[in-house]
XYZ file of C-alpha atoms in Angstrom:
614
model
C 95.740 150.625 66.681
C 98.661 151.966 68.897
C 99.363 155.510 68.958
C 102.311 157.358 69.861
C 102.934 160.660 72.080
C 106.310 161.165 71.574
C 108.322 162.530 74.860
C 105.140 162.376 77.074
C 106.157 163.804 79.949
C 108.558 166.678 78.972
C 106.133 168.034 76.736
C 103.258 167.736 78.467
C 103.096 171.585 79.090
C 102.540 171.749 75.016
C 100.006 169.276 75.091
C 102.683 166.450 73.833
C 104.547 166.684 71.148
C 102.452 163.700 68.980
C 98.993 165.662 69.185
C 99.417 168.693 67.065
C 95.946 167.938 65.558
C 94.722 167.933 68.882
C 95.377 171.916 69.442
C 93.215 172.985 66.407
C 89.891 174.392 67.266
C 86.493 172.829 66.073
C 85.624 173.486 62.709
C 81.544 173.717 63.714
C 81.715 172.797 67.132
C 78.487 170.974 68.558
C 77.633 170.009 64.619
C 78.809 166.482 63.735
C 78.510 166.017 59.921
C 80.993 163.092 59.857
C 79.401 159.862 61.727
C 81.863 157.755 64.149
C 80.242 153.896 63.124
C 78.524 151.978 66.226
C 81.290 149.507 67.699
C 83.753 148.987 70.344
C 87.097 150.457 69.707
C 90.644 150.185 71.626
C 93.327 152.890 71.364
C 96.946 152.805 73.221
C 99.151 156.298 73.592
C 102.141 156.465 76.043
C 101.129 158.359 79.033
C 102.017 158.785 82.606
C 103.598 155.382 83.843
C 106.635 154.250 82.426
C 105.975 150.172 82.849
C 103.140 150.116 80.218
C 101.160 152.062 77.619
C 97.262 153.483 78.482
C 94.796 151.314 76.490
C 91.416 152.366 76.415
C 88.631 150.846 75.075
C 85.494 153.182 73.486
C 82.253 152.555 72.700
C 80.034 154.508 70.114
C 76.444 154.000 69.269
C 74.588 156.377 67.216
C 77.289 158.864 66.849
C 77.844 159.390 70.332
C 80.258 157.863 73.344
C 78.186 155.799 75.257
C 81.055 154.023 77.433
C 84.984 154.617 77.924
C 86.892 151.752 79.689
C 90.037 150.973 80.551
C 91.974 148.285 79.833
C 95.636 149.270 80.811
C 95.770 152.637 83.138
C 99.061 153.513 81.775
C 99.651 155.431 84.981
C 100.035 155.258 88.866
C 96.680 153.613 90.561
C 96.012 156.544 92.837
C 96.064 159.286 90.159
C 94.433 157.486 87.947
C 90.787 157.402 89.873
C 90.496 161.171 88.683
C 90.670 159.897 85.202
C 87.653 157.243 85.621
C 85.731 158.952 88.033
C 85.899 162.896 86.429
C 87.545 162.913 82.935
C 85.267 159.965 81.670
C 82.026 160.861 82.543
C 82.607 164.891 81.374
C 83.170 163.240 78.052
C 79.972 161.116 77.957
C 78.082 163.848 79.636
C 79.058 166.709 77.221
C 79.618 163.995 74.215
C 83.219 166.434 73.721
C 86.794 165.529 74.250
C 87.440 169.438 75.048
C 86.982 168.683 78.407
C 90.067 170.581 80.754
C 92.756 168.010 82.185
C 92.137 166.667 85.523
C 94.518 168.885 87.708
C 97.084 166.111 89.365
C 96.648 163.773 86.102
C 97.404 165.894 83.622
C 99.335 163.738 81.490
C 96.437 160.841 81.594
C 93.896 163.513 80.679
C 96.266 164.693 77.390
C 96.543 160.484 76.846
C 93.094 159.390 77.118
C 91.283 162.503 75.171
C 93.957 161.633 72.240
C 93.240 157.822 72.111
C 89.399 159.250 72.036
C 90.105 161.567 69.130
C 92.415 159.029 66.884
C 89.690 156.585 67.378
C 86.766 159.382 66.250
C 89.203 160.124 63.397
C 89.623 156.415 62.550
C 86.360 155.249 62.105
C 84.336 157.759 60.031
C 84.526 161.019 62.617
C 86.422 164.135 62.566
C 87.562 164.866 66.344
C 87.549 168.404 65.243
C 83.954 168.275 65.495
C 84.310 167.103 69.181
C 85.575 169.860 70.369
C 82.914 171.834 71.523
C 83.499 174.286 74.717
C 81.655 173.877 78.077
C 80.764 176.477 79.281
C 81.975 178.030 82.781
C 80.138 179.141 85.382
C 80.373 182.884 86.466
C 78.478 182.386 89.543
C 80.005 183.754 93.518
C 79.776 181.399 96.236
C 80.547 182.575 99.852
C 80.961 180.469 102.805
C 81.744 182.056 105.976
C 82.113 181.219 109.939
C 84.975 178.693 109.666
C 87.365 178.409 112.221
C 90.065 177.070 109.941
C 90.715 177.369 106.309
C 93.133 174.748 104.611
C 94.370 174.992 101.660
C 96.126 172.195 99.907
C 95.272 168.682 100.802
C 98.353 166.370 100.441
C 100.021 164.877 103.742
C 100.551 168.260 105.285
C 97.006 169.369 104.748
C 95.269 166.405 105.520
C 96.935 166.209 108.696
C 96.209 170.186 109.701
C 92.198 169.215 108.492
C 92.037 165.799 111.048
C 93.892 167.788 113.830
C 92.070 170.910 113.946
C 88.877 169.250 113.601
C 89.940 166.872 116.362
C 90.426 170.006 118.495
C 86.999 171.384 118.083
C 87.354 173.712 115.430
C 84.549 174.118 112.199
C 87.186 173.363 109.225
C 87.267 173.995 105.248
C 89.644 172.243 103.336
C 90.470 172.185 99.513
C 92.760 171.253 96.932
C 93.474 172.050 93.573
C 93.504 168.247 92.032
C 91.282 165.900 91.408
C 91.970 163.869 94.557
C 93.522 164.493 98.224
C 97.481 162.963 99.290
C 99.387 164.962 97.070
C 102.768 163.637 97.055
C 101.755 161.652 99.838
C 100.596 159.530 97.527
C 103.606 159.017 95.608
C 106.107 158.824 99.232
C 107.840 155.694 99.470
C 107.003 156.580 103.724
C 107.362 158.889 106.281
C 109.770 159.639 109.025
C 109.008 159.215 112.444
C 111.741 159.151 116.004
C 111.063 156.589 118.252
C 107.446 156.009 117.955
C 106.036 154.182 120.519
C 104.172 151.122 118.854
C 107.242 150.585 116.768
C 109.573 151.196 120.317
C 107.666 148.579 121.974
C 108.039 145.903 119.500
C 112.129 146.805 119.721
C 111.913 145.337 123.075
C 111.344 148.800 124.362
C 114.768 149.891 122.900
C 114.899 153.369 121.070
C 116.147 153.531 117.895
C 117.850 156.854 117.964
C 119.378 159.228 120.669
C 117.090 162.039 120.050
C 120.144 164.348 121.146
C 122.540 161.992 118.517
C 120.180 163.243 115.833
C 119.769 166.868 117.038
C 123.379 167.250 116.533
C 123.735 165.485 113.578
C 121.371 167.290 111.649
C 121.941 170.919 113.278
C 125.938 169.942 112.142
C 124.725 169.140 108.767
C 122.530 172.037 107.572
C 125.732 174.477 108.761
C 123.791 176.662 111.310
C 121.446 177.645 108.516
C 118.413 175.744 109.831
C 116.463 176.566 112.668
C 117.155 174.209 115.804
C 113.826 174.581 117.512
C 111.963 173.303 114.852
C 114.307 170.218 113.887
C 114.250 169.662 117.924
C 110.038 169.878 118.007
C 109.895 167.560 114.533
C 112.698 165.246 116.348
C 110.529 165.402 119.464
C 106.923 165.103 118.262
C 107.198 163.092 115.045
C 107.550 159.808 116.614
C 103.432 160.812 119.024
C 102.245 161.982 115.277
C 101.996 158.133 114.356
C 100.542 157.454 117.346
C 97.655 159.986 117.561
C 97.372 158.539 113.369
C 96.960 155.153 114.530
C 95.047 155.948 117.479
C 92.798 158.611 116.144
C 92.146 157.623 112.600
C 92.462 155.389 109.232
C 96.321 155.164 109.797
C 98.576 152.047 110.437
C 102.008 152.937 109.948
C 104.481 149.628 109.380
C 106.084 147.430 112.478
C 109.594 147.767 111.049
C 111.904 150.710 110.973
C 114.338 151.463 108.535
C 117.546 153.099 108.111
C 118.193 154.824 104.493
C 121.346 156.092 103.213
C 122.268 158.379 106.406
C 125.980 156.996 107.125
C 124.610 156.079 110.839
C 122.397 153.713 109.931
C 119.307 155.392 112.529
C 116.241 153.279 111.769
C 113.502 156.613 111.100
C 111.201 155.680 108.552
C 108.963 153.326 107.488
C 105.620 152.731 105.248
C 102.195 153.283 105.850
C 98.796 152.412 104.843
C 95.252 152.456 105.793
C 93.799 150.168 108.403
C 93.728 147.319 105.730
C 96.377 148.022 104.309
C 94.908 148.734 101.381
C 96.851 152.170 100.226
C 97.599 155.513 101.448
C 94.596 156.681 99.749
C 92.050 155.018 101.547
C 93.771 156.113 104.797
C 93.662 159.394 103.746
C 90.066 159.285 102.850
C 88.501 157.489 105.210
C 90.439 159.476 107.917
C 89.081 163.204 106.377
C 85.558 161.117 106.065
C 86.006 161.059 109.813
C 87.139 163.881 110.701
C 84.746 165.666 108.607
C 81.968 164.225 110.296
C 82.867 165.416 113.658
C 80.690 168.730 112.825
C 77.891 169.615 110.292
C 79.895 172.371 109.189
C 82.867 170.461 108.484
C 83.764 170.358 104.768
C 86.467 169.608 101.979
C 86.676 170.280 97.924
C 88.687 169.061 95.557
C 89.171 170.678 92.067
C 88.882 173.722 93.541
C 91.950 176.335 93.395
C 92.737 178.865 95.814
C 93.883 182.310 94.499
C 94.761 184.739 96.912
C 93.951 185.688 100.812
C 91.050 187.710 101.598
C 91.830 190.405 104.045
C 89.401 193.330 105.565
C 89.920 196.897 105.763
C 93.101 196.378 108.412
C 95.063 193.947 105.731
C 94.317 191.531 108.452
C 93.823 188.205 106.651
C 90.078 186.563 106.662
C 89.915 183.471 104.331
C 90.884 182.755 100.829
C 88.984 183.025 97.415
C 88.886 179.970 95.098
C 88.001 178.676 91.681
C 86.305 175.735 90.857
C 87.043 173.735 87.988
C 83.579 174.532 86.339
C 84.338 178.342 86.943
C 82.627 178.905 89.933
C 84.078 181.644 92.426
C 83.829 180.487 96.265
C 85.174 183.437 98.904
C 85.698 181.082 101.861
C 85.684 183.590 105.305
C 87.769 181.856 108.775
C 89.929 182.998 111.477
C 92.599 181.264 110.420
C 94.600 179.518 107.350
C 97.221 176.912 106.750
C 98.991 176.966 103.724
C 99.923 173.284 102.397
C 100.097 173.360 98.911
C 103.275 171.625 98.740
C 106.134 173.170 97.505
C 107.078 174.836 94.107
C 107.796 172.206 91.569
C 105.356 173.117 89.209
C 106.613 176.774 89.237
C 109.517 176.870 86.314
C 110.217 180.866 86.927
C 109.981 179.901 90.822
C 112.512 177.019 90.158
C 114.821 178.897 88.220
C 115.159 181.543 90.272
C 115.193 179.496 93.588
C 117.101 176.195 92.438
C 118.557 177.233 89.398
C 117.083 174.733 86.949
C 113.680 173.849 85.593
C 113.749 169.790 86.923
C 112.400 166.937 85.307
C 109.190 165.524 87.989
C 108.110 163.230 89.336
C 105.858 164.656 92.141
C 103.087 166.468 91.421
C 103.427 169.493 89.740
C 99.994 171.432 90.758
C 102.394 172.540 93.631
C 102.938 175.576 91.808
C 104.262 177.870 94.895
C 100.847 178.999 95.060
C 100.860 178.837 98.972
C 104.156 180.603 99.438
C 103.290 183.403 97.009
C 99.919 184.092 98.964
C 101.520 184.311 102.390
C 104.376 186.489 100.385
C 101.754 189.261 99.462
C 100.470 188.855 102.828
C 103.582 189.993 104.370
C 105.273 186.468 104.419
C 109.176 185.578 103.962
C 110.938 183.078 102.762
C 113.859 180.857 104.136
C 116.448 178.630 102.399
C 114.120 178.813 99.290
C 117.256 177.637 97.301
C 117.705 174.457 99.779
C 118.541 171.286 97.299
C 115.361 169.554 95.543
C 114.175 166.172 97.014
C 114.933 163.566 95.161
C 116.510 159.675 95.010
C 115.676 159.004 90.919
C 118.175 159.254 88.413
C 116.812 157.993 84.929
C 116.879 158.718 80.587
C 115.771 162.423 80.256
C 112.633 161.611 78.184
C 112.072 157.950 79.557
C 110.834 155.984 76.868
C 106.758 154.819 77.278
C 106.335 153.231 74.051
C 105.469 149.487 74.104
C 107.136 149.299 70.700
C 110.422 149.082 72.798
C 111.108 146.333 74.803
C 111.850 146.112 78.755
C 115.020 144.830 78.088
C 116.608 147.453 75.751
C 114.999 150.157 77.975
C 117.176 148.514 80.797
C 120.110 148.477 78.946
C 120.195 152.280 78.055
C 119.372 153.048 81.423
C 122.240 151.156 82.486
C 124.621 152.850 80.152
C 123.254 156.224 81.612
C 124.113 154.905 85.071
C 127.403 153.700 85.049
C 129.841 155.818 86.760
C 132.813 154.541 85.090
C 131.936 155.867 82.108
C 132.650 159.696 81.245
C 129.808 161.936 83.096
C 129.463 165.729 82.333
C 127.262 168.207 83.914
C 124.570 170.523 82.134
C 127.577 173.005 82.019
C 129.863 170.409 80.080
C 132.049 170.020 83.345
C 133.330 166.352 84.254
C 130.558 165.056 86.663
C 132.068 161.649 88.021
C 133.398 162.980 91.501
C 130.263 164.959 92.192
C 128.269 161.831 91.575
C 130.319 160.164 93.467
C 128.589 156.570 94.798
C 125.124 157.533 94.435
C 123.920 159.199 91.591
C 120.016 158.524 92.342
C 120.828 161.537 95.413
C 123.839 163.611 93.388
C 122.456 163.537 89.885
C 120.400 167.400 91.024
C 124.231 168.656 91.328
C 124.362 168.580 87.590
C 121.504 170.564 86.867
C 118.222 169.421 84.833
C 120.297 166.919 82.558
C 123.493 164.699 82.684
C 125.511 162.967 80.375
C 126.950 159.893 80.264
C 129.605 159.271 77.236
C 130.969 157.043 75.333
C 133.547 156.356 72.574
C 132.704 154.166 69.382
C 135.206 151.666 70.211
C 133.204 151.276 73.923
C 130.305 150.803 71.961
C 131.247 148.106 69.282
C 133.110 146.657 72.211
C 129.763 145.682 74.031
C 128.366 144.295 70.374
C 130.387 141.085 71.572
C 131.510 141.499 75.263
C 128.550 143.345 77.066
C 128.584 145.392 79.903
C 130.639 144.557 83.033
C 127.901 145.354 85.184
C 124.152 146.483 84.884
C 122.308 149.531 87.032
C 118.735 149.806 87.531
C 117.155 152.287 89.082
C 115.251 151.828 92.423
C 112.340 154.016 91.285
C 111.455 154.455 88.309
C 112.134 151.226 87.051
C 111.137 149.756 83.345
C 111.246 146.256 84.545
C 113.719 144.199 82.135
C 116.814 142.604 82.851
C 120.250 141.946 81.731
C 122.719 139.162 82.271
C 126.672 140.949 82.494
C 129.187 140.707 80.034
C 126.149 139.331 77.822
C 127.053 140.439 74.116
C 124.583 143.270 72.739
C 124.539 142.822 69.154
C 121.177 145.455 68.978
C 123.416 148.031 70.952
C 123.496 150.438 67.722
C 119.793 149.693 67.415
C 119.295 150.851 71.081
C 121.248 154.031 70.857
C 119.006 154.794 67.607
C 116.160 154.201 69.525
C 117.436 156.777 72.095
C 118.214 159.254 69.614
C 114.621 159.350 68.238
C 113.479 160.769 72.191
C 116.537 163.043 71.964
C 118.218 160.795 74.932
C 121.554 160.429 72.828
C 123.237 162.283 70.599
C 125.688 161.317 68.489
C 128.876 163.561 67.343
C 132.177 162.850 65.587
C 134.362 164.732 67.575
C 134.116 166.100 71.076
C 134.212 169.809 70.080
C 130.831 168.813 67.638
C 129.497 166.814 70.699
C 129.457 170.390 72.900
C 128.201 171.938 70.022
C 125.044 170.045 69.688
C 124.944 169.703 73.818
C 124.548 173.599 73.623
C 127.715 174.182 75.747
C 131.679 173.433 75.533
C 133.332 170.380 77.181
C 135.938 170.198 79.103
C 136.655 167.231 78.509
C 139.378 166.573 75.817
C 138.775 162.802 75.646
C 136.869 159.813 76.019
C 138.671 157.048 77.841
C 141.533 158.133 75.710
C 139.620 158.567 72.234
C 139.752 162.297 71.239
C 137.850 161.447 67.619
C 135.834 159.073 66.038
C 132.178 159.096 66.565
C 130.521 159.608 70.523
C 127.296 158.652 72.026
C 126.100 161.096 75.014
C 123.381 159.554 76.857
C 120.772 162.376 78.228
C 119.743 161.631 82.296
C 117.966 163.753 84.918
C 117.163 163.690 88.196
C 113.768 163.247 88.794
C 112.156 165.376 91.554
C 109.467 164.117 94.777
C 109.583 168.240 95.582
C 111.389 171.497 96.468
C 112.316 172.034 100.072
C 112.420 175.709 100.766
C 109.602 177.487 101.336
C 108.053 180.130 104.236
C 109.981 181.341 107.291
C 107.809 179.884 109.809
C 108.145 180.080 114.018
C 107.458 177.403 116.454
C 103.611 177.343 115.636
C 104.289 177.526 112.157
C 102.880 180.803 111.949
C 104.359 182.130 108.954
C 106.923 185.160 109.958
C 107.538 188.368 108.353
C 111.222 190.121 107.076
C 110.790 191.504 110.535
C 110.341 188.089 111.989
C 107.040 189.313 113.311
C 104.803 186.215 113.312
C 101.620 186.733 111.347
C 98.823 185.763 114.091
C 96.502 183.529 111.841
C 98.373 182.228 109.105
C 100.204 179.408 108.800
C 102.573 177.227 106.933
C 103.320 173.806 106.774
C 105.267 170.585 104.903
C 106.653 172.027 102.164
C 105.623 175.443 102.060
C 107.808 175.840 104.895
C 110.038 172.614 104.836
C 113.130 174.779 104.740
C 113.400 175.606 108.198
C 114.919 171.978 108.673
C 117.506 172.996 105.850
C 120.540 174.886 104.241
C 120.736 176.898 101.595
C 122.048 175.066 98.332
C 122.603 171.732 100.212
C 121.586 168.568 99.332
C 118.343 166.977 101.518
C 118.836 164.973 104.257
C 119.127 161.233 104.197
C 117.696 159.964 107.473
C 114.498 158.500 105.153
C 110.870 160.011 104.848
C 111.878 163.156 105.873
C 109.532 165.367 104.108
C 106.799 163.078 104.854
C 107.405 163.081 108.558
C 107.430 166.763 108.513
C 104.083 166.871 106.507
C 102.451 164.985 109.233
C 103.733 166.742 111.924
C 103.678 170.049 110.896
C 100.339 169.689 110.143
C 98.864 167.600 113.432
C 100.727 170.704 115.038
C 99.534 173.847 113.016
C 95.898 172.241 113.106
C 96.123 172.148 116.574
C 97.608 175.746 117.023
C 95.295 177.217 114.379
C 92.074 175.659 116.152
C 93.512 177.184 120.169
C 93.903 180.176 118.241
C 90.356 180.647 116.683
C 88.904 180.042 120.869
């Protein structure tokens, strides 16, 4: 049994585009007429990962699901554990597959509960009659006498949580998804200047000239960043490894490395827990810790804040939250970070701030949540249309399905990638120069999508020749392989393929080609071919994050239009990432920037926000 969910992860806000049967309501819910016989059964569905299909395996006995295992995750290891730990036992508990998504595996929640109701369906149920709602709880919780209130738990959180509670202060700490690290997580590393362990083993040799870097950057972003911040990040990022290493579950890598920066500064590098196991485990074990240091110390996951409490002044005095069962918690402090990483998941916020809804690949729960609390609070923005992070160009609607081999998936990723070949933008305007040498950091500058083109006579030219040279993607990769100038006789096939996940379209003229694009060309040919039939390929750049965020001071107190600080709240990694940057410019390529700012943002703001509260 293998079933198929179409264009996973662009239509994962309809509940994918293969599970139309999924959106009906019960039709008795709680009464099942039609029996599901006792046995083991496996399902597969395309889900989050794009190097292999989820396959599940489900047992029934007696018209019920006594066990749900996994036998391929189908998606990233670390987002995954929501999906075993939560989603599974909510089925077995309620015996229902309405169960809501895991918030921060939302596409493996939509995956697994349709592999659960093909199999009901296939072997004597009817999934409609597994639908049944749970109910929510309307209850109020109130905790009060905190010291600090953080909300969001990614890298910028988790670091506010481990320094404030370092520094004395009674901390609450929550996060909307099923699991703490955020984009963290997903981070390739983190940027750090000159850290000491990583200095010493350099023969005591700095890697950078703090005041190089200071000028580069401030002569980058165009005077529209703010220099004491780059200058305290530049300045304090390199002790925030140290006090990690030091202080908690952290071990951050021996080796520095440079990224795509044209000066070559060695800045980033990877990191781990103690083991080096994963991020994750650093990042729990290291809250573990920290949360021990008092009784009163605490952290939720699943659990959403919604807005700022404030008393009778409008002075702000904690946050309210929901809970994923329903459950209301008004959660009193004297003081609150905002960390909730970004806007991503905000289409109206991206389209307004960034001009285009963008294909992710970070973690879209970062809704702008944070930044429109401190906004109603008084807050401001700055450089909220700074460019998107991201280093992935790949196929619009990457292809999941296991029906499809490695190797064709490589070779129409290729054919997206090559520069040589005819680019336009989303606009229909020639893209090549703007893409320049490295379309994994310029493909943003088109907008959501790309388009890579070529003529028929390219095309049956590759049947026997090949392709004079083969891209692959540094992230995002589907695995296969190619050997160049290799003949593709399956090169139609693969196009077909493509055109079934609306990643090519096919025209027989250039003027029908904009038409079914949605916009004119300005192109007038194709390598010299002005008829005859054309193949677009469909790309996107696939986005880590957004960059703008909060006006923020020196404390990362999050400022007003007046540039009046606002005493106790405050605002760090991405919420308030664009102090380091310029409007509409592309991120910086030093390596791990956002991470490094996470980090140190945060070990800073807890550390303000805890002084403040004495």
């Amino acid at each position: 049994m293998n079933h198929r969910i179409l264009n996973v992860v662009a239509a994962s806000s309809v509940l994918l585009s293969g599970c139309a049967a999924y959106l009906r309501p019960a039709i008795k819910p709680g009464i099942k007429t039609a029996k599901v016989a006792d046995g083991t059964y496996e399902g597969k569905a395309e889900a989050y990962a794009v190097d292999g299909e989820m396959n599940l395996s489900v047992t029934f006995q007696d018209n019920k699901i006594v066990s749900i295992k996994t036998i391929n995750s189908g998606s990233t290891a670390s987002i995954y554990r929501g999906i075993e730990e939560r989603l599974f036992p909510r089925i077995i508990n309620s015996q229902s597959i309405n169960i809501d998504d895991i918030t921060g595996a939302t596409i493996s929640s939509i995956s697994a509960k349709y592999i659960i109701q093909n199999i009901i369906n296939e072997n004597g149920g009817n999934a409609d009659e597994w639908k049944m709602e749970s109910p929510k709880s309307t209850d109020v919780v109130k905790k009060d006498g905190y010291d600090v209130i953080v909300v969001g738990l990614g890298s910028s959180g988790i670091s506010s949580y481990l320094s404030a509670a370092s520094n004395g202060a009674t901390v609450f700490g929550m996060d909307s998804a099923a699991k703490i690290g955020g984009n963290g997580a997903m981070s390739a590393g983190a940027m750090a200047v000159n850290p000491q362990t990583q200095v010493a083993l350099n023969d005591g040799n700095p890697f950078v000239n703090e005041e190089d870097m200071i000028e580069d950057w401030l002569s980058y972003t165009d005077g529209n960043a703010k220099e004491e911040i780059i200058r305290k990040i530049i300045q304090e990022s390199g002790k925030t490894f140290d006090w990690l290493e030091t202080n908690y579950y952290f071990h951050f890598g021996e080796k520095m490395f440079a990224f795509y920066h044209p000066k070559l500064w060695p800045l980033w590098t990877t990191y781990t827990d103690k083991s080096g196991t994963d991020k994750d485990t650093a990042f729990i074990n290291s809250m573990n810790q920290a949360t021990a240091l008092n009784s009163k110390n605490e952290y939720m996951t699943e659990l959403t804040a919604k807005e700022l409490l404030k008393d009778s002044d409008g002075k702000v005095v904690g946050v309210k939250a929901v809970s994923y069962d329903g459950t209301t918690y008004e959660i009193y402090g004297k003081s609150v970070i905002l960390a909730t990483g970004g806007f991503l998941g905000n289409e109206e916020m991206c389209q307004k701030y960034t001009g285009s809804v963008w294909h992710a690949y970070g973690m879209t729960q970062c809704n702008g949540a944070g930044i429109q609390m401190a906004q109603r609070a008084g807050g401001s923005l700055l450089n909220p249309d700074a460019g998107v992070e991201t280093h992935i160009a790949q196929i619009a609607n990457i292809i999941r399905s296991d029906d499809v081999s490695a190797d064709d998936k490589a070779i129409l990723t290729s054919l997206l990638l090559d520069t040589n070949a005819v680019m336009v933008d989303s606009s229909g305007n020639l893209f090549n120069e703007k893409a320049g040498n490295n379309l994994s950091f310029n493909a943003w500058l088109a907008g959501k999508e790309f388009y890579t083109i070529y003529n028929a006579e390219e095309i049956t030219k590759m049947k026997t020749s090949g392709m004079s040279s083969f891209h692959k993607p540094t992230f995002l990769s589907q695995g296969g392989s190619y050997e160049v100038n290799t003949p593709i006789p399956n090169i139609e096939n693969i196009l077909a393929i493509g055109e079934k996940y609306d990643d090519v379209i096919t025209a027989e003229s250039i003027s029908e080609l904009g038409d079914k694009l949605g916009f004119k060309l300005s192109i007038s040919d194709v390598h010299g071919k002005t008829n005859g039939k054309f193949y677009a390929i469909k790309g996107a750049a696939y986005i880590y994050s957004t960059t703008g965020g909060l006006d923020v001071d020196e404390n990362f107190n999050v400022l007003t239009k007046e540039h009046e600080p606002i005493s106790n709240v405050y605002a760090v990694g991405n919420d308030s990432m664009g102090v380091l940057f310029a409007s509409k410019k592309a991120y910086v390529t030093y390596g791990g920037v956002a991470q490094g700012y996470a980090l140190t943002s945060g070990r800073l703001a807890g550390y303000y926000a805890s002084v403040n509260t004495k």
